Amino acid sequence: MLHSQSAEIIPSRWYNVVPDLPEPLPPPRSGSEEKSSIELLNSIIPAEMLRQEFTFNRYERIPDEIREQYLQVGRPTPLVRAVNLERVLGFSGKIFYKFEGATVTGSHKINTALPQAFYAAQEGVPEIVTETGAGQWGTATSMAGAINGLRTTVFMVKVSYNQKPGRKTVMGLYDGTVIASPSDKTDFGRRVLREKPDHPGSLGIAISEAVEYAISNGYRYMLGSVMNSVLTHQSVIGQETIAQLEMLGETPDALIGCVGGGSNFGGFVFPFIPGNRETEMIASTALEVPKFSKGEYRYDFIDSAGILPMLRMFSLGSDFVPGKIYAGGLRYHGSAPSLSILIRNGRIKTDEVGEEEVITALKLFARTQGVVAAPESGHAIASALRYVRNPDNAGKTVVINVSGHGYLDLGIFGEKK
Amino acid sequence: MLHSQSAEIIPSRWYNVVPDLPEPLPPPRSGSEEKSSIELLNSIIPAEMLRQEFTFNRYERIPDEIREQYLQVGRPTPLVRAVNLERVLGFSGKIFYKFEGATVTGSHKINTALPQAFYAAQEGVPEIVTETGAGQWGTATSMAGAINGLRTTVFMVKVSYNQKPGRKTVMGLYDGTVIASPSDKTDFGRRVLREKPDHPGSLGIAISEAVEYAISNGYRYMLGSVMNSVLTHQSVIGQETIAQLEMLGETPDALIGCVGGGSNFGGFVFPFIPGNRETEMIASTALEVPKFSKGEYRYDFIDSAGILPMLRMFSLGSDFVPGKIYAGGLRYHGSAPSLSILIRNGRIKTDEVGEEEVITALKLFARTQGVVAAPESGHAIASALRYVRNPDNAGKTVVINVSGHGYLDLGIFGEKK
């Protein structure tokens, strides 16, 4: 039998890569001397999140309530051997894919949304707040809020808000309140609207609004990616994959995933790192967002508004404006600090794929495996196709992380821009 | 642990309810003396389908290739205990749901599309043909064609074709050729268009076009529901559910599903029937399509054009035109003959739910379990909520079949018609 998805596969602890990094993880830093953005962060995220952000513990126990919630949302997700894809490619090795799109909210984002909402609920706040661009994070946050008894407010970049009615609908089903950003709900939003009433919005503005709204109401702010605690939560992906491969008696030669802020990728590959120098790990980014080839390794702001702290990471600059690509989740200018270290020291390799090639890869994956993958995940699939088509890799075993489904992003298959 | 989805749960044989029915299954009948629609059917469906249609065998071995394909498309599907829903309802019993929406094509339809495409491929034809209304069946057929090396042509009711661009896109990803019906590809379509160039189409017209196109080209026609062989293939749903409940040590008091032609419902409940008189089985239909309360039990045409044979079944008349409801899959006028017999003799109960109540149920299910279910499945969920809220059913164990996800049918949550 080719896979197993028994509930026992859900791990009992999260894996934190920090103690296994080749150098210490540079801590977040405040961008300004007078106004500490670290203190700001501390005041809007749950204390338990803050502890996990700075811990050196290799493992953190997953609370029973969260394991139960993971089960409820569709964990463990399937690990499937892509036999039809192998056949069509004439590949002599094995291709597996881990399918995070099988969670009920359709992407890996739910893996960290659940614990963050749970910790917020434990602190007695009535509401959680975040921003969303492409929509996956707002969807996961709304659902996590709903099942943890919290109201959820999502500031959604206005241009996405108008282009993606399906995303709004789904967040609404989870009782999320979705506000087009810039909005009249915050001082910052009102200021932007005064200057430019038809402003299309940006992730930076949406973050600023969400943070202001959280502070002024005493609510908790939810972190979607980049932060170490978020990557730790996402380690359920890689740990499940390890267990599933072991049950099949398989050892992977290569792990391939896509990188926006780095959370699905880190969550997928980091658990393979301890005691392993053999498995290739390939981080696939958008050619249009060349953060690893053209970005600098330096302290830069998490958000374009400079409200949240700075992180030491590969960055194209927090004011970087990428060309329009459908993989909204990959448009982010930076990448998680831990991932950046492992890319700098060569443990993790990188690849860059343009949108045309991604569309071709998504189509092949749909036609052979039936999976309508998210545009972001299409980058991982495209990089995997490059790997498999390289004659040097004949006979190898590859695992792709398919971070989400693409049912709410079918525009990528529409008419050309 | 609350569930298990190990591959071993996929059954090795299909279950055919015919030998366990309280009376013989009335065979399909030709509607006309001169022109036998039975012979017509025989000439366009694979011989193996025809054999399965008339067999009295209780079990049919599932070919290894099909078991492998089931695994590829996401079987076994999860059986999840809906603990959040139980909590919100304050229900003292247990609610489980079987989630067919977790298959890669998003509904149960793939369970029969795969074997039918496989048998067609074995007969050496290059192409399979069918019609689709709501779109789930065309989606499953296209994907089944793709992985069995066949071209697929889908005649899609024009009004759906125009209203559901996402469905077209997904079928196209599976290399399906989607043709708006009425079309200029068939004599029948051209005749309709001559009389009424802006005809919105109907399932009857689409069936007529698909059958004509299959005959004139020597292709194979795919049966979406109602026929006994189709219900037999769908028995994987119920058999998996039995295995999953056994692993949990649970015995269901009630099984609840929705009924269009009856294939997801029959596939879900029939495997529970042998030697079991205790488990309640509730078939939920649309109040707007009251086939069991207002329909007659008689021979009636499968399709409104009267091209395919007649079946003895509950029917509102093959010319029945339901009001507009989003659950397109439930608008069918009839119901599978085996299901009709079991409803007549009282073994299976019925329930009718209107669209407003269905929308409320879908919202509650999303908010508690995170699942965006298909409008059709919303009827099953609504009937389950009625069951659970009945004080007589306190403490009972209920299993709902959620036949599909609703990501491509979010219109039901939009503005009121």
Short mmCIF file of N, CA and C in Angstrom, two decimals, chain A residues 1-8 10 67-69 71-76 78 80-85 87 97 99 102-106 143 146-147 165-167 169-170 173-175 247 362-363 366-372 405 407-408 410 413-414, chain B residues 1-8 10 67-69 71-76 78 80-85 87 97 99 102-106 143 146-147 165-167 169-170 173-175 247 362-363 366-372 405 407-408 410 413-414:
data_model
loop_
_atom_site.label_atom_id
_atom_site.label_comp_id
_atom_site.label_asym_id
_atom_site.label_seq_id
_atom_site.Cartn_x
_atom_site.Cartn_y
_atom_site.Cartn_z
N MET A 1 0.84 -1.21 0.00
CA MET A 1 0.00 0.00 0.00
C MET A 1 0.87 1.25 0.00
N LEU A 2 0.38 2.26 -0.62
CA LEU A 2 1.25 3.39 -0.95
C LEU A 2 1.27 4.51 0.07
N HIS A 3 0.30 4.60 0.89
CA HIS A 3 0.39 5.65 1.91
C HIS A 3 -0.51 5.29 3.09
N SER A 4 -0.36 6.05 4.13
CA SER A 4 -1.21 5.85 5.30
C SER A 4 -1.45 7.19 5.94
N GLN A 5 -2.64 7.40 6.40
CA GLN A 5 -2.96 8.69 6.99
C GLN A 5 -3.56 8.52 8.39
N SER A 6 -3.12 7.47 9.09
CA SER A 6 -3.67 7.24 10.41
C SER A 6 -3.41 8.44 11.31
N ALA A 7 -4.35 8.67 12.20
CA ALA A 7 -4.26 9.82 13.09
C ALA A 7 -3.00 9.79 13.95
N GLU A 8 -2.46 8.59 14.22
CA GLU A 8 -1.26 8.52 15.06
C GLU A 8 -0.08 9.24 14.42
N ILE A 10 -0.01 12.23 13.34
CA ILE A 10 0.09 13.62 13.79
C ILE A 10 1.11 13.69 14.93
N ARG A 67 -3.73 19.25 19.01
CA ARG A 67 -3.68 17.98 18.26
C ARG A 67 -5.08 17.59 17.81
N GLU A 68 -6.05 17.78 18.72
CA GLU A 68 -7.45 17.48 18.39
C GLU A 68 -7.92 18.38 17.25
N GLN A 69 -7.55 19.65 17.32
CA GLN A 69 -7.95 20.58 16.25
C GLN A 69 -7.27 20.21 14.92
N LEU A 71 -6.57 17.28 13.94
CA LEU A 71 -7.34 16.14 13.44
C LEU A 71 -8.63 16.63 12.78
N GLN A 72 -9.27 17.58 13.44
CA GLN A 72 -10.53 18.12 12.93
C GLN A 72 -10.39 18.78 11.57
N VAL A 73 -9.25 19.41 11.33
CA VAL A 73 -9.10 20.15 10.07
C VAL A 73 -8.48 19.31 8.96
N GLY A 74 -8.25 18.03 9.23
CA GLY A 74 -7.80 17.16 8.14
C GLY A 74 -6.36 16.67 8.22
N ARG A 75 -5.73 16.83 9.39
CA ARG A 75 -4.40 16.24 9.55
C ARG A 75 -4.58 14.80 10.02
N PRO A 76 -3.67 13.89 9.73
CA PRO A 76 -2.53 14.13 8.86
C PRO A 76 -2.97 14.30 7.41
N PRO A 78 -2.49 13.80 3.34
CA PRO A 78 -1.98 12.63 2.60
C PRO A 78 -0.56 12.82 2.06
N VAL A 80 1.15 11.11 -1.07
CA VAL A 80 0.72 10.27 -2.19
C VAL A 80 1.88 10.07 -3.15
N ARG A 81 2.05 8.84 -3.59
CA ARG A 81 3.05 8.62 -4.65
C ARG A 81 2.40 8.97 -5.99
N ALA A 82 3.05 9.87 -6.71
CA ALA A 82 2.47 10.39 -7.95
C ALA A 82 2.80 9.47 -9.12
N VAL A 83 2.18 8.29 -9.11
CA VAL A 83 2.56 7.28 -10.11
C VAL A 83 2.19 7.69 -11.54
N ASN A 84 1.08 8.42 -11.68
CA ASN A 84 0.72 8.83 -13.05
C ASN A 84 1.71 9.85 -13.59
N LEU A 85 2.15 10.76 -12.73
CA LEU A 85 3.14 11.75 -13.14
C LEU A 85 4.46 11.05 -13.50
N ARG A 87 4.85 8.09 -14.61
CA ARG A 87 4.66 7.34 -15.86
C ARG A 87 4.75 8.29 -17.06
N TYR A 97 4.06 13.37 -3.25
CA TYR A 97 3.72 14.73 -2.86
C TYR A 97 2.95 14.71 -1.55
N PHE A 99 0.25 16.69 0.58
CA PHE A 99 -0.80 17.58 0.10
C PHE A 99 -1.47 18.38 1.22
N ALA A 102 -5.24 19.46 1.30
CA ALA A 102 -6.32 18.59 1.79
C ALA A 102 -6.87 19.02 3.15
N THR A 103 -6.24 20.02 3.79
CA THR A 103 -6.85 20.52 5.02
C THR A 103 -8.15 21.24 4.66
N VAL A 104 -9.05 21.37 5.62
CA VAL A 104 -10.36 21.94 5.28
C VAL A 104 -10.29 23.39 4.82
N THR A 105 -9.27 24.13 5.27
CA THR A 105 -9.16 25.51 4.79
C THR A 105 -8.29 25.61 3.54
N GLY A 106 -7.77 24.48 3.07
CA GLY A 106 -7.14 24.43 1.76
C GLY A 106 -5.68 24.80 1.66
N MET A 143 -11.06 30.67 10.28
CA MET A 143 -11.52 29.36 10.72
C MET A 143 -10.98 29.04 12.12
N ALA A 146 -12.96 30.94 14.62
CA ALA A 146 -14.30 30.38 14.81
C ALA A 146 -14.27 29.19 15.76
N ILE A 147 -13.33 28.24 15.55
CA ILE A 147 -13.40 27.05 16.39
C ILE A 147 -12.76 27.27 17.77
N PRO A 165 -13.80 37.49 -4.87
CA PRO A 165 -15.03 37.40 -4.07
C PRO A 165 -15.16 36.05 -3.36
N GLY A 166 -14.63 34.98 -3.96
CA GLY A 166 -14.71 33.66 -3.33
C GLY A 166 -14.00 33.61 -2.00
N ARG A 167 -12.85 34.27 -1.93
CA ARG A 167 -12.10 34.32 -0.67
C ARG A 167 -12.90 35.02 0.42
N THR A 169 -16.12 35.27 0.58
CA THR A 169 -17.24 34.40 0.94
C THR A 169 -16.80 33.35 1.95
N VAL A 170 -15.65 32.71 1.68
CA VAL A 170 -15.21 31.63 2.57
C VAL A 170 -14.84 32.18 3.95
N LEU A 173 -17.95 32.67 5.78
CA LEU A 173 -18.53 31.42 6.27
C LEU A 173 -17.95 31.06 7.63
N TYR A 174 -16.68 31.43 7.83
CA TYR A 174 -16.04 31.18 9.13
C TYR A 174 -16.29 32.34 10.09
N ASP A 175 -17.26 33.18 9.76
CA ASP A 175 -17.62 34.32 10.61
C ASP A 175 -16.52 35.37 10.70
N MET A 247 6.94 4.52 7.04
CA MET A 247 5.98 3.42 6.90
C MET A 247 6.09 2.75 5.54
N LEU A 362 1.57 23.24 -13.36
CA LEU A 362 0.27 23.05 -12.70
C LEU A 362 -0.67 22.22 -13.58
N LYS A 363 -0.64 22.50 -14.88
CA LYS A 363 -1.50 21.76 -15.80
C LYS A 363 -1.11 20.29 -15.87
N ALA A 366 -2.24 18.57 -12.70
CA ALA A 366 -3.69 18.34 -12.70
C ALA A 366 -4.04 17.17 -13.61
N ARG A 367 -3.46 17.16 -14.78
CA ARG A 367 -3.81 16.15 -15.78
C ARG A 367 -3.37 14.76 -15.36
N THR A 368 -2.27 14.68 -14.60
CA THR A 368 -1.77 13.36 -14.21
C THR A 368 -2.25 12.92 -12.83
N GLN A 369 -2.28 13.85 -11.88
CA GLN A 369 -2.63 13.47 -10.51
C GLN A 369 -4.01 13.95 -10.09
N GLY A 370 -4.63 14.77 -10.92
CA GLY A 370 -5.98 15.23 -10.59
C GLY A 370 -6.01 16.39 -9.63
N VAL A 371 -4.85 16.81 -9.16
CA VAL A 371 -4.80 17.85 -8.12
C VAL A 371 -4.74 19.24 -8.75
N VAL A 372 -5.69 20.09 -8.38
CA VAL A 372 -5.67 21.49 -8.78
C VAL A 372 -4.91 22.22 -7.68
N HIS A 405 -4.51 24.03 -2.25
CA HIS A 405 -5.26 23.79 -3.49
C HIS A 405 -5.53 25.13 -4.17
N TYR A 407 -8.46 26.07 -5.94
CA TYR A 407 -9.85 26.29 -6.38
C TYR A 407 -10.28 27.75 -6.31
N LEU A 408 -9.65 28.52 -5.40
CA LEU A 408 -10.04 29.92 -5.29
C LEU A 408 -9.07 30.84 -6.02
N LEU A 410 -8.28 30.20 -9.59
CA LEU A 410 -8.29 29.64 -10.95
C LEU A 410 -7.95 30.69 -12.01
N PHE A 413 -5.29 30.31 -14.70
CA PHE A 413 -5.48 29.52 -15.91
C PHE A 413 -6.35 30.25 -16.95
N GLY A 414 -6.70 31.50 -16.63
CA GLY A 414 -7.57 32.25 -17.53
C GLY A 414 -6.80 32.89 -18.66
N MET B 1 -7.47 7.66 19.25
CA MET B 1 -7.46 8.44 18.01
C MET B 1 -8.80 8.33 17.29
N LEU B 2 -9.15 9.36 16.61
CA LEU B 2 -10.53 9.46 16.17
C LEU B 2 -10.82 8.93 14.78
N HIS B 3 -9.82 8.78 13.97
CA HIS B 3 -10.10 8.19 12.67
C HIS B 3 -8.84 7.60 12.07
N SER B 4 -9.02 6.89 11.01
CA SER B 4 -7.87 6.33 10.32
C SER B 4 -8.17 6.30 8.85
N GLN B 5 -7.17 6.59 8.06
CA GLN B 5 -7.38 6.63 6.62
C GLN B 5 -6.36 5.76 5.90
N SER B 6 -5.94 4.68 6.55
CA SER B 6 -4.94 3.83 5.92
C SER B 6 -5.47 3.29 4.60
N ALA B 7 -4.54 3.10 3.68
CA ALA B 7 -4.91 2.64 2.35
C ALA B 7 -5.60 1.28 2.39
N GLU B 8 -5.32 0.46 3.41
CA GLU B 8 -5.93 -0.87 3.47
C GLU B 8 -7.45 -0.78 3.58
N ILE B 10 -9.42 0.87 1.69
CA ILE B 10 -10.07 0.83 0.37
C ILE B 10 -10.52 -0.61 0.12
N ARG B 67 -8.22 0.05 -7.97
CA ARG B 67 -7.85 0.31 -6.56
C ARG B 67 -6.69 1.29 -6.50
N GLU B 68 -5.73 1.10 -7.40
CA GLU B 68 -4.58 2.01 -7.47
C GLU B 68 -5.05 3.43 -7.82
N GLN B 69 -5.99 3.52 -8.76
CA GLN B 69 -6.50 4.84 -9.14
C GLN B 69 -7.28 5.47 -7.99
N LEU B 71 -6.65 5.12 -4.90
CA LEU B 71 -5.63 5.63 -3.99
C LEU B 71 -5.08 6.96 -4.50
N GLN B 72 -4.85 7.02 -5.80
CA GLN B 72 -4.30 8.23 -6.41
C GLN B 72 -5.21 9.44 -6.25
N VAL B 73 -6.51 9.21 -6.27
CA VAL B 73 -7.43 10.36 -6.22
C VAL B 73 -7.86 10.71 -4.80
N GLY B 74 -7.29 10.03 -3.81
CA GLY B 74 -7.56 10.45 -2.44
C GLY B 74 -8.41 9.51 -1.61
N ARG B 75 -8.60 8.28 -2.07
CA ARG B 75 -9.28 7.31 -1.25
C ARG B 75 -8.25 6.63 -0.35
N PRO B 76 -8.59 6.15 0.83
CA PRO B 76 -9.91 6.32 1.43
C PRO B 76 -10.13 7.77 1.83
N PRO B 78 -11.60 10.72 4.34
CA PRO B 78 -11.64 10.74 5.81
C PRO B 78 -13.05 10.49 6.39
N VAL B 80 -14.54 11.71 9.84
CA VAL B 80 -14.14 12.62 10.92
C VAL B 80 -15.27 12.74 11.93
N ARG B 81 -14.92 12.70 13.20
CA ARG B 81 -15.94 12.98 14.21
C ARG B 81 -16.06 14.49 14.36
N ALA B 82 -17.27 14.98 14.17
CA ALA B 82 -17.50 16.44 14.14
C ALA B 82 -17.67 16.97 15.55
N VAL B 83 -16.57 16.96 16.31
CA VAL B 83 -16.67 17.32 17.73
C VAL B 83 -17.06 18.77 17.96
N ASN B 84 -16.62 19.66 17.08
CA ASN B 84 -17.00 21.07 17.28
C ASN B 84 -18.49 21.27 17.04
N LEU B 85 -19.01 20.58 16.03
CA LEU B 85 -20.45 20.67 15.76
C LEU B 85 -21.24 20.10 16.93
N ARG B 87 -20.40 19.99 20.00
CA ARG B 87 -20.27 20.92 21.13
C ARG B 87 -21.23 22.09 20.97
N TYR B 97 -18.74 12.57 10.02
CA TYR B 97 -19.03 12.79 8.60
C TYR B 97 -17.98 12.12 7.74
N PHE B 99 -16.17 12.31 4.22
CA PHE B 99 -15.96 13.48 3.38
C PHE B 99 -15.48 13.13 1.98
N ALA B 102 -13.03 15.31 -0.20
CA ALA B 102 -11.57 15.24 -0.08
C ALA B 102 -10.91 14.53 -1.27
N THR B 103 -11.70 13.95 -2.16
CA THR B 103 -11.08 13.39 -3.37
C THR B 103 -10.54 14.55 -4.21
N VAL B 104 -9.58 14.28 -5.08
CA VAL B 104 -8.95 15.38 -5.81
C VAL B 104 -9.92 16.10 -6.75
N THR B 105 -10.96 15.41 -7.22
CA THR B 105 -11.92 16.11 -8.09
C THR B 105 -13.06 16.70 -7.27
N GLY B 106 -13.05 16.51 -5.96
CA GLY B 106 -13.95 17.24 -5.09
C GLY B 106 -15.32 16.66 -4.86
N MET B 143 -11.25 13.99 -15.53
CA MET B 143 -10.06 13.52 -14.83
C MET B 143 -9.85 12.02 -15.06
N ALA B 146 -8.45 11.51 -18.45
CA ALA B 146 -7.04 11.90 -18.53
C ALA B 146 -6.12 10.80 -18.00
N ILE B 147 -6.45 10.24 -16.83
CA ILE B 147 -5.49 9.27 -16.28
C ILE B 147 -5.65 7.89 -16.90
N PRO B 165 -17.65 29.56 -14.75
CA PRO B 165 -16.37 29.52 -15.46
C PRO B 165 -15.33 28.65 -14.75
N GLY B 166 -15.40 28.58 -13.42
CA GLY B 166 -14.44 27.76 -12.67
C GLY B 166 -14.54 26.30 -13.04
N ARG B 167 -15.76 25.82 -13.22
CA ARG B 167 -15.96 24.42 -13.61
C ARG B 167 -15.32 24.13 -14.96
N THR B 169 -12.87 25.73 -16.33
CA THR B 169 -11.42 25.79 -16.16
C THR B 169 -10.88 24.46 -15.63
N VAL B 170 -11.55 23.91 -14.60
CA VAL B 170 -11.05 22.67 -14.00
C VAL B 170 -11.16 21.51 -14.99
N LEU B 173 -8.36 21.76 -17.30
CA LEU B 173 -7.09 21.33 -16.70
C LEU B 173 -6.90 19.83 -16.87
N TYR B 174 -8.03 19.11 -16.84
CA TYR B 174 -7.97 17.66 -17.05
C TYR B 174 -8.06 17.31 -18.53
N ASP B 175 -7.84 18.30 -19.37
CA ASP B 175 -7.87 18.10 -20.83
C ASP B 175 -9.25 17.75 -21.37
N MET B 247 -13.02 0.34 13.27
CA MET B 247 -11.74 0.65 13.91
C MET B 247 -11.93 1.53 15.14
N LEU B 362 -25.23 24.73 6.00
CA LEU B 362 -23.88 24.81 5.40
C LEU B 362 -23.01 25.78 6.18
N LYS B 363 -23.62 26.91 6.58
CA LYS B 363 -22.86 27.91 7.34
C LYS B 363 -22.43 27.37 8.70
N ALA B 366 -19.59 24.92 8.20
CA ALA B 366 -18.33 25.61 7.91
C ALA B 366 -17.74 26.21 9.18
N ARG B 367 -18.58 26.87 9.93
CA ARG B 367 -18.11 27.59 11.11
C ARG B 367 -17.60 26.65 12.20
N THR B 368 -18.18 25.44 12.27
CA THR B 368 -17.77 24.51 13.33
C THR B 368 -16.70 23.54 12.86
N GLN B 369 -16.85 23.01 11.64
CA GLN B 369 -15.92 21.99 11.18
C GLN B 369 -14.93 22.49 10.13
N GLY B 370 -15.15 23.70 9.65
CA GLY B 370 -14.22 24.25 8.67
C GLY B 370 -14.47 23.79 7.26
N VAL B 371 -15.44 22.92 7.08
CA VAL B 371 -15.68 22.33 5.76
C VAL B 371 -16.65 23.18 4.95
N VAL B 372 -16.22 23.59 3.76
CA VAL B 372 -17.10 24.28 2.82
C VAL B 372 -17.71 23.18 1.95
N HIS B 405 -17.14 19.05 -1.97
CA HIS B 405 -16.86 20.37 -1.43
C HIS B 405 -17.56 21.42 -2.29
N TYR B 407 -16.33 24.62 -3.17
CA TYR B 407 -15.49 25.75 -3.60
C TYR B 407 -15.88 26.31 -4.97
N LEU B 408 -16.46 25.45 -5.82
CA LEU B 408 -16.84 25.94 -7.15
C LEU B 408 -18.33 26.29 -7.21
N LEU B 410 -19.81 28.61 -4.73
CA LEU B 410 -19.97 29.57 -3.63
C LEU B 410 -21.12 30.53 -3.86
N PHE B 413 -23.93 31.24 -1.39
CA PHE B 413 -23.77 32.13 -0.23
C PHE B 413 -23.80 33.60 -0.62
N GLY B 414 -24.07 33.85 -1.90
CA GLY B 414 -24.06 35.23 -2.37
C GLY B 414 -25.38 35.93 -2.11
#
